[in-house]
Amino acid sequence: MQATSRNWTKRRIVTALTYCVPAFALLLATGCQDPCNVAGVCDDNDACTTDSCTVVDGAAECTNTPVDCAGQLCNPADGECVECLADSDCDNSDFCDGAETCGADNACVAGTDPCMEGESCDEEADACVTSCTDDASCDDGLFCTGTETCGEDGLCSSSGDPCNEGETCNEETDTCDVPAPDCTSNGDCGAGQECLNGSCVDIVVPDCNSNGDCPDDGLFCNGTESCNTNSFECASSGNPCDEGFTCNEDTDTCDNNNPSASLILTNLIDIINSGPGDDTITGTRDGSADGNTISIGDDIDGEAGHDRANFIVTDNSVPAIDMNNVEELWVRALDAAIDFSCANYNGVTDVAYNNGNDDLDLEEFPNLVDIHIIRGDGNDNFTVTFADDLLDTTDGETVNVIVDNADLDTLEIWDESTNNEGPEVINIMGATGTSIIDDIESGDESGDEGGTINITGGVNLTLGDLGNAEMVDGSAATGDLDISIDNGNDVTIMTGSGDDIIRTGGNLDDMDDIDAGTGTDRVVTNSAVTVEDLTVAGVEEWEIGGAVTVDFDNTTPDRIIVTGNNATVADNVAKNTPFTLVGTLGNTTINIDGAGSVGSNNDTVTITFGEDETAANLGANDLIIANVETLNFISVEAANNGGDLNAPKCATVNITGDEDFQFDALAASTSLTTVDASGMTGQAEADIDLSLITQDSTIIGTDNDDTIAVNDNATTDATIVGGPGADAIDLGGATATSVQTIAYLSVDDTKGDIEDDLVDADQVGVGDEFDVSDDVVEISGDLRTALAKDADN
């Protein structure tokens, strides 16, 4: 706009501003003109701009505003808005609709199909292709484009370069050529280089080859130095501190950003807000005025951090209190059975029976918790219950049980619903030491429905009764497991890599599955079963504890153990299978598979008496073994009684071990001719009674004080090697028609002078041989080379 109607004259100032002054100023200065009134001063010669001149407060400025064509283009020839100025303005980037052009009227003209008749347009390839009918019509005759095929759309496609990585396609020879390597050995390379995969590369000298090459840099807060086995460079492991801790280089420690506090309840009403640290709140209840610090009205809030409440209780009067945001509840019950409500303990995640010596019952937790069992005296119960129906809301409720040197009689886990439901899954995790829980009772494990018990950890663990569980999975356990499960369910039992014992009671049948894993594992059963019918793996030992017959046909255990006071039969046992007899036993029968077959004339059974400091005492009971020629008895742990041997085909009994051993041979042992106890060691003594056998025999005693009897066989000859101990040899059945020979070791095996084996207290009872009763020959060390007769007169 024009600022005034006067005539103006302008002149340009060096500041690039334009000023206009009235015409009368021409008298004072010449050459001043007003550019706003001079034609064409603001014209930029561009028809596509609108030119104007503006004067404001004496200053004039030109403005050249582009013409707004609203999505079209301005034609610089006439300033008109048009669709295009050149062909490129019309290109839509599509190949198959042809090339667009700009017409004489500056309007776009559509293109035409670029392909000829019989061709198809391939938009992706920007090409016209001939439609195909089969693969042959697509072959382009080139090797290096690969194989051509005709697709369902009638278009040809190629598989591409047929050569592998590192190969070059040779179209002239139709081959894939492997370029010659730059080198074949280090000698082909320059200094400081080596030949690697056909190429010369610079030799990289590693910073390290092992952690020992990376010395400690003396800094704590960058972690431990070690050798990266990929880059062979020394590196630090980084900040050694956990989240919430700050690394302190001065003290080489990780400092808690929220330090812990120890808070002690009083016998007054305590209102505690413990703050952000990992705090400990300690309370007691002992029935006294000063000792009842867990009081009605106490209100504890752990707020942030991971907090623990330690309660030591000796009086069963713990009141209900409010406790929130305290994650752990550790309770020690001492000298009194303790039970109290935890219904208002919100936020507890872990509860513990903490080294108590009496029963503890924690009731009505509002949420599921992990259960810890720490030590104990083996006589007490720990019960944890949850709010109504908390364990009956969904399938798969899980409770974790962590054992730490636990010794507990019974662990009970329920909710407070009408049916006292238990968890579907109990995870028992071993922390440290050896743990024992005699009985686990929970809703699903004790009711009609079976649950799952998982066992993990590397500790030795005894679980006495797993109730009605249908799955016991200890396959991840690495310690020794001793588990008992005796229910009528179809049970699957798996144990891990330890030496495990699986006790099945009287309910083992062919519907149960056992996989004992690795280690030396044992199944203990009171069931009459045929092992071949069971689904069993990884079981090396079988223990029979009932008055039952266990058939071992087509199985070869490493050992069979017989225990208890019952008449037990081990049937169809593989030859050379070792036996162990433990405890006070009933009649025990061992039938060896194939021992009675024609040509089987040299069968042997080895029986160890006693195990784990428990003696085997068959006593007056029979040990029945048919069709076996040699029996090896081993006496260990305590003095053992081998009972009455009924072994018709047995010719030889060898006795070894380091504990006393006694056995009698029944008249049915008609083939027994040799009993050799000379292999016994230490202070072990033998008590051998062959008074009922009717065949000639040889008995060899130990180096200690033995008792040997061959009574009641008037026509039987016996050779007895008593040894150097003070032996009692009973020849009460000898008559004038029998020959009883006592051979001292010095004579029998030339070990020394006869005087060495004649010791005080050697006695030989000869019965009525000399027409008097109770004749006894005593060997006196004083005589050494002579025998003295004492005829009781």
PDB file of N, CA and C in Angstrom, residues 573-578 590-607 625-633 647-654:
ATOM      1  N   VAL A 573      15.878-116.724  40.881  1.00  0.00           N
ATOM      2  CA  VAL A 573      16.963-115.751  40.968  1.00  0.00           C
ATOM      3  C   VAL A 573      18.084-116.148  40.012  1.00  0.00           C
ATOM      4  N   ALA A 574      18.614-115.161  39.289  1.00  0.00           N
ATOM      5  CA  ALA A 574      19.705-115.431  38.356  1.00  0.00           C
ATOM      6  C   ALA A 574      20.940-115.921  39.097  1.00  0.00           C
ATOM      7  N   LYS A 575      21.676-116.809  38.461  1.00  0.00           N
ATOM      8  CA  LYS A 575      22.900-117.326  39.061  1.00  0.00           C
ATOM      9  C   LYS A 575      23.864-116.187  39.381  1.00  0.00           C
ATOM     10  N   ASN A 576      24.594-116.384  40.478  1.00  0.00           N
ATOM     11  CA  ASN A 576      25.629-115.445  40.922  1.00  0.00           C
ATOM     12  C   ASN A 576      25.068-114.121  41.425  1.00  0.00           C
ATOM     13  N   THR A 577      23.758-114.050  41.685  1.00  0.00           N
ATOM     14  CA  THR A 577      23.189-112.838  42.275  1.00  0.00           C
ATOM     15  C   THR A 577      23.518-112.794  43.762  1.00  0.00           C
ATOM     16  N   PRO A 578      24.191-111.753  44.262  1.00  0.00           N
ATOM     17  CA  PRO A 578      24.517-111.673  45.690  1.00  0.00           C
ATOM     18  C   PRO A 578      23.261-111.442  46.533  1.00  0.00           C
ATOM     19  N   ILE A 590      15.764-119.468  48.951  1.00  0.00           N
ATOM     20  CA  ILE A 590      16.381-118.905  47.751  1.00  0.00           C
ATOM     21  C   ILE A 590      16.398-119.983  46.679  1.00  0.00           C
ATOM     22  N   ASN A 591      15.692-119.716  45.585  1.00  0.00           N
ATOM     23  CA  ASN A 591      15.660-120.644  44.463  1.00  0.00           C
ATOM     24  C   ASN A 591      16.404-120.023  43.288  1.00  0.00           C
ATOM     25  N   ILE A 592      17.472-120.679  42.874  1.00  0.00           N
ATOM     26  CA  ILE A 592      18.310-120.168  41.790  1.00  0.00           C
ATOM     27  C   ILE A 592      17.803-120.712  40.462  1.00  0.00           C
ATOM     28  N   ASP A 593      17.532-119.808  39.531  1.00  0.00           N
ATOM     29  CA  ASP A 593      17.005-120.194  38.225  1.00  0.00           C
ATOM     30  C   ASP A 593      18.023-121.045  37.468  1.00  0.00           C
ATOM     31  N   GLY A 594      17.616-122.255  37.086  1.00  0.00           N
ATOM     32  CA  GLY A 594      18.468-123.127  36.286  1.00  0.00           C
ATOM     33  C   GLY A 594      19.482-123.918  37.060  1.00  0.00           C
ATOM     34  N   ALA A 595      19.528-123.762  38.412  1.00  0.00           N
ATOM     35  CA  ALA A 595      20.538-124.480  39.188  1.00  0.00           C
ATOM     36  C   ALA A 595      20.323-125.982  39.154  1.00  0.00           C
ATOM     37  N   GLY A 596      19.089-126.432  38.967  1.00  0.00           N
ATOM     38  CA  GLY A 596      18.814-127.860  38.947  1.00  0.00           C
ATOM     39  C   GLY A 596      18.894-128.482  37.575  1.00  0.00           C
ATOM     40  N   SER A 597      19.267-127.699  36.583  1.00  0.00           N
ATOM     41  CA  SER A 597      19.302-128.213  35.218  1.00  0.00           C
ATOM     42  C   SER A 597      20.467-129.176  35.026  1.00  0.00           C
ATOM     43  N   VAL A 598      20.326-130.033  34.035  1.00  0.00           N
ATOM     44  CA  VAL A 598      21.384-130.983  33.708  1.00  0.00           C
ATOM     45  C   VAL A 598      22.637-130.214  33.303  1.00  0.00           C
ATOM     46  N   GLY A 599      23.768-130.600  33.900  1.00  0.00           N
ATOM     47  CA  GLY A 599      25.028-129.947  33.585  1.00  0.00           C
ATOM     48  C   GLY A 599      25.335-128.754  34.460  1.00  0.00           C
ATOM     49  N   SER A 600      24.384-128.315  35.282  1.00  0.00           N
ATOM     50  CA  SER A 600      24.622-127.185  36.182  1.00  0.00           C
ATOM     51  C   SER A 600      25.096-127.747  37.512  1.00  0.00           C
ATOM     52  N   ASN A 601      26.416-127.998  37.634  1.00  0.00           N
ATOM     53  CA  ASN A 601      26.964-128.721  38.779  1.00  0.00           C
ATOM     54  C   ASN A 601      27.935-127.889  39.599  1.00  0.00           C
ATOM     55  N   ASN A 602      28.021-126.604  39.336  1.00  0.00           N
ATOM     56  CA  ASN A 602      29.010-125.808  40.058  1.00  0.00           C
ATOM     57  C   ASN A 602      28.450-124.420  40.351  1.00  0.00           C
ATOM     58  N   ASP A 603      27.245-124.377  40.907  1.00  0.00           N
ATOM     59  CA  ASP A 603      26.577-123.105  41.182  1.00  0.00           C
ATOM     60  C   ASP A 603      26.979-122.566  42.546  1.00  0.00           C
ATOM     61  N   THR A 604      27.033-121.235  42.630  1.00  0.00           N
ATOM     62  CA  THR A 604      27.485-120.571  43.849  1.00  0.00           C
ATOM     63  C   THR A 604      26.511-119.469  44.230  1.00  0.00           C
ATOM     64  N   VAL A 605      26.233-119.336  45.515  1.00  0.00           N
ATOM     65  CA  VAL A 605      25.465-118.213  46.044  1.00  0.00           C
ATOM     66  C   VAL A 605      26.279-117.573  47.158  1.00  0.00           C
ATOM     67  N   THR A 606      26.407-116.243  47.098  1.00  0.00           N
ATOM     68  CA  THR A 606      27.119-115.492  48.132  1.00  0.00           C
ATOM     69  C   THR A 606      26.104-114.705  48.952  1.00  0.00           C
ATOM     70  N   ILE A 607      26.146-114.878  50.270  1.00  0.00           N
ATOM     71  CA  ILE A 607      25.195-114.217  51.168  1.00  0.00           C
ATOM     72  C   ILE A 607      25.972-113.422  52.205  1.00  0.00           C
ATOM     73  N   ILE A 625      18.138-123.459  50.533  1.00  0.00           N
ATOM     74  CA  ILE A 625      18.737-123.196  49.226  1.00  0.00           C
ATOM     75  C   ILE A 625      18.909-124.528  48.509  1.00  0.00           C
ATOM     76  N   ALA A 626      18.225-124.712  47.409  1.00  0.00           N
ATOM     77  CA  ALA A 626      18.281-125.979  46.676  1.00  0.00           C
ATOM     78  C   ALA A 626      19.214-125.867  45.478  1.00  0.00           C
ATOM     79  N   ASN A 627      19.840-126.993  45.131  1.00  0.00           N
ATOM     80  CA  ASN A 627      20.570-127.147  43.867  1.00  0.00           C
ATOM     81  C   ASN A 627      21.762-126.213  43.719  1.00  0.00           C
ATOM     82  N   VAL A 628      22.372-125.811  44.833  1.00  0.00           N
ATOM     83  CA  VAL A 628      23.556-124.960  44.790  1.00  0.00           C
ATOM     84  C   VAL A 628      24.700-125.692  45.473  1.00  0.00           C
ATOM     85  N   GLU A 629      25.856-125.785  44.802  1.00  0.00           N
ATOM     86  CA  GLU A 629      26.967-126.585  45.310  1.00  0.00           C
ATOM     87  C   GLU A 629      27.857-125.836  46.298  1.00  0.00           C
ATOM     88  N   THR A 630      27.984-124.508  46.159  1.00  0.00           N
ATOM     89  CA  THR A 630      28.884-123.745  47.024  1.00  0.00           C
ATOM     90  C   THR A 630      28.153-122.540  47.599  1.00  0.00           C
ATOM     91  N   LEU A 631      28.278-122.373  48.916  1.00  0.00           N
ATOM     92  CA  LEU A 631      27.717-121.202  49.594  1.00  0.00           C
ATOM     93  C   LEU A 631      28.856-120.413  50.218  1.00  0.00           C
ATOM     94  N   ASN A 632      28.875-119.104  49.948  1.00  0.00           N
ATOM     95  CA  ASN A 632      29.847-118.202  50.560  1.00  0.00           C
ATOM     96  C   ASN A 632      29.108-117.304  51.542  1.00  0.00           C
ATOM     97  N   PHE A 633      29.429-117.421  52.848  1.00  0.00           N
ATOM     98  CA  PHE A 633      28.814-116.600  53.883  1.00  0.00           C
ATOM     99  C   PHE A 633      29.810-115.515  54.293  1.00  0.00           C
ATOM    100  N   ALA A 647      20.326-127.219  52.708  1.00  0.00           N
ATOM    101  CA  ALA A 647      20.860-127.094  51.354  1.00  0.00           C
ATOM    102  C   ALA A 647      21.305-128.467  50.869  1.00  0.00           C
ATOM    103  N   PRO A 648      20.406-129.270  50.305  1.00  0.00           N
ATOM    104  CA  PRO A 648      20.710-130.673  49.978  1.00  0.00           C
ATOM    105  C   PRO A 648      21.889-130.854  49.031  1.00  0.00           C
ATOM    106  N   LYS A 649      22.121-129.928  48.101  1.00  0.00           N
ATOM    107  CA  LYS A 649      23.186-130.110  47.114  1.00  0.00           C
ATOM    108  C   LYS A 649      24.482-129.389  47.484  1.00  0.00           C
ATOM    109  N   CYS A 650      24.470-128.655  48.582  1.00  0.00           N
ATOM    110  CA  CYS A 650      25.645-127.859  48.939  1.00  0.00           C
ATOM    111  C   CYS A 650      26.763-128.757  49.461  1.00  0.00           C
ATOM    112  N   ALA A 651      27.947-128.673  48.834  1.00  0.00           N
ATOM    113  CA  ALA A 651      29.100-129.454  49.269  1.00  0.00           C
ATOM    114  C   ALA A 651      30.066-128.624  50.099  1.00  0.00           C
ATOM    115  N   THR A 652      30.120-127.302  49.842  1.00  0.00           N
ATOM    116  CA  THR A 652      31.124-126.465  50.497  1.00  0.00           C
ATOM    117  C   THR A 652      30.483-125.186  51.011  1.00  0.00           C
ATOM    118  N   VAL A 653      30.820-124.854  52.259  1.00  0.00           N
ATOM    119  CA  VAL A 653      30.452-123.564  52.839  1.00  0.00           C
ATOM    120  C   VAL A 653      31.739-122.841  53.204  1.00  0.00           C
ATOM    121  N   ASN A 654      31.947-121.647  52.617  1.00  0.00           N
ATOM    122  CA  ASN A 654      33.088-120.799  52.949  1.00  0.00           C
ATOM    123  C   ASN A 654      32.593-119.616  53.771  1.00  0.00           C
TER     124      ASN A 654
END
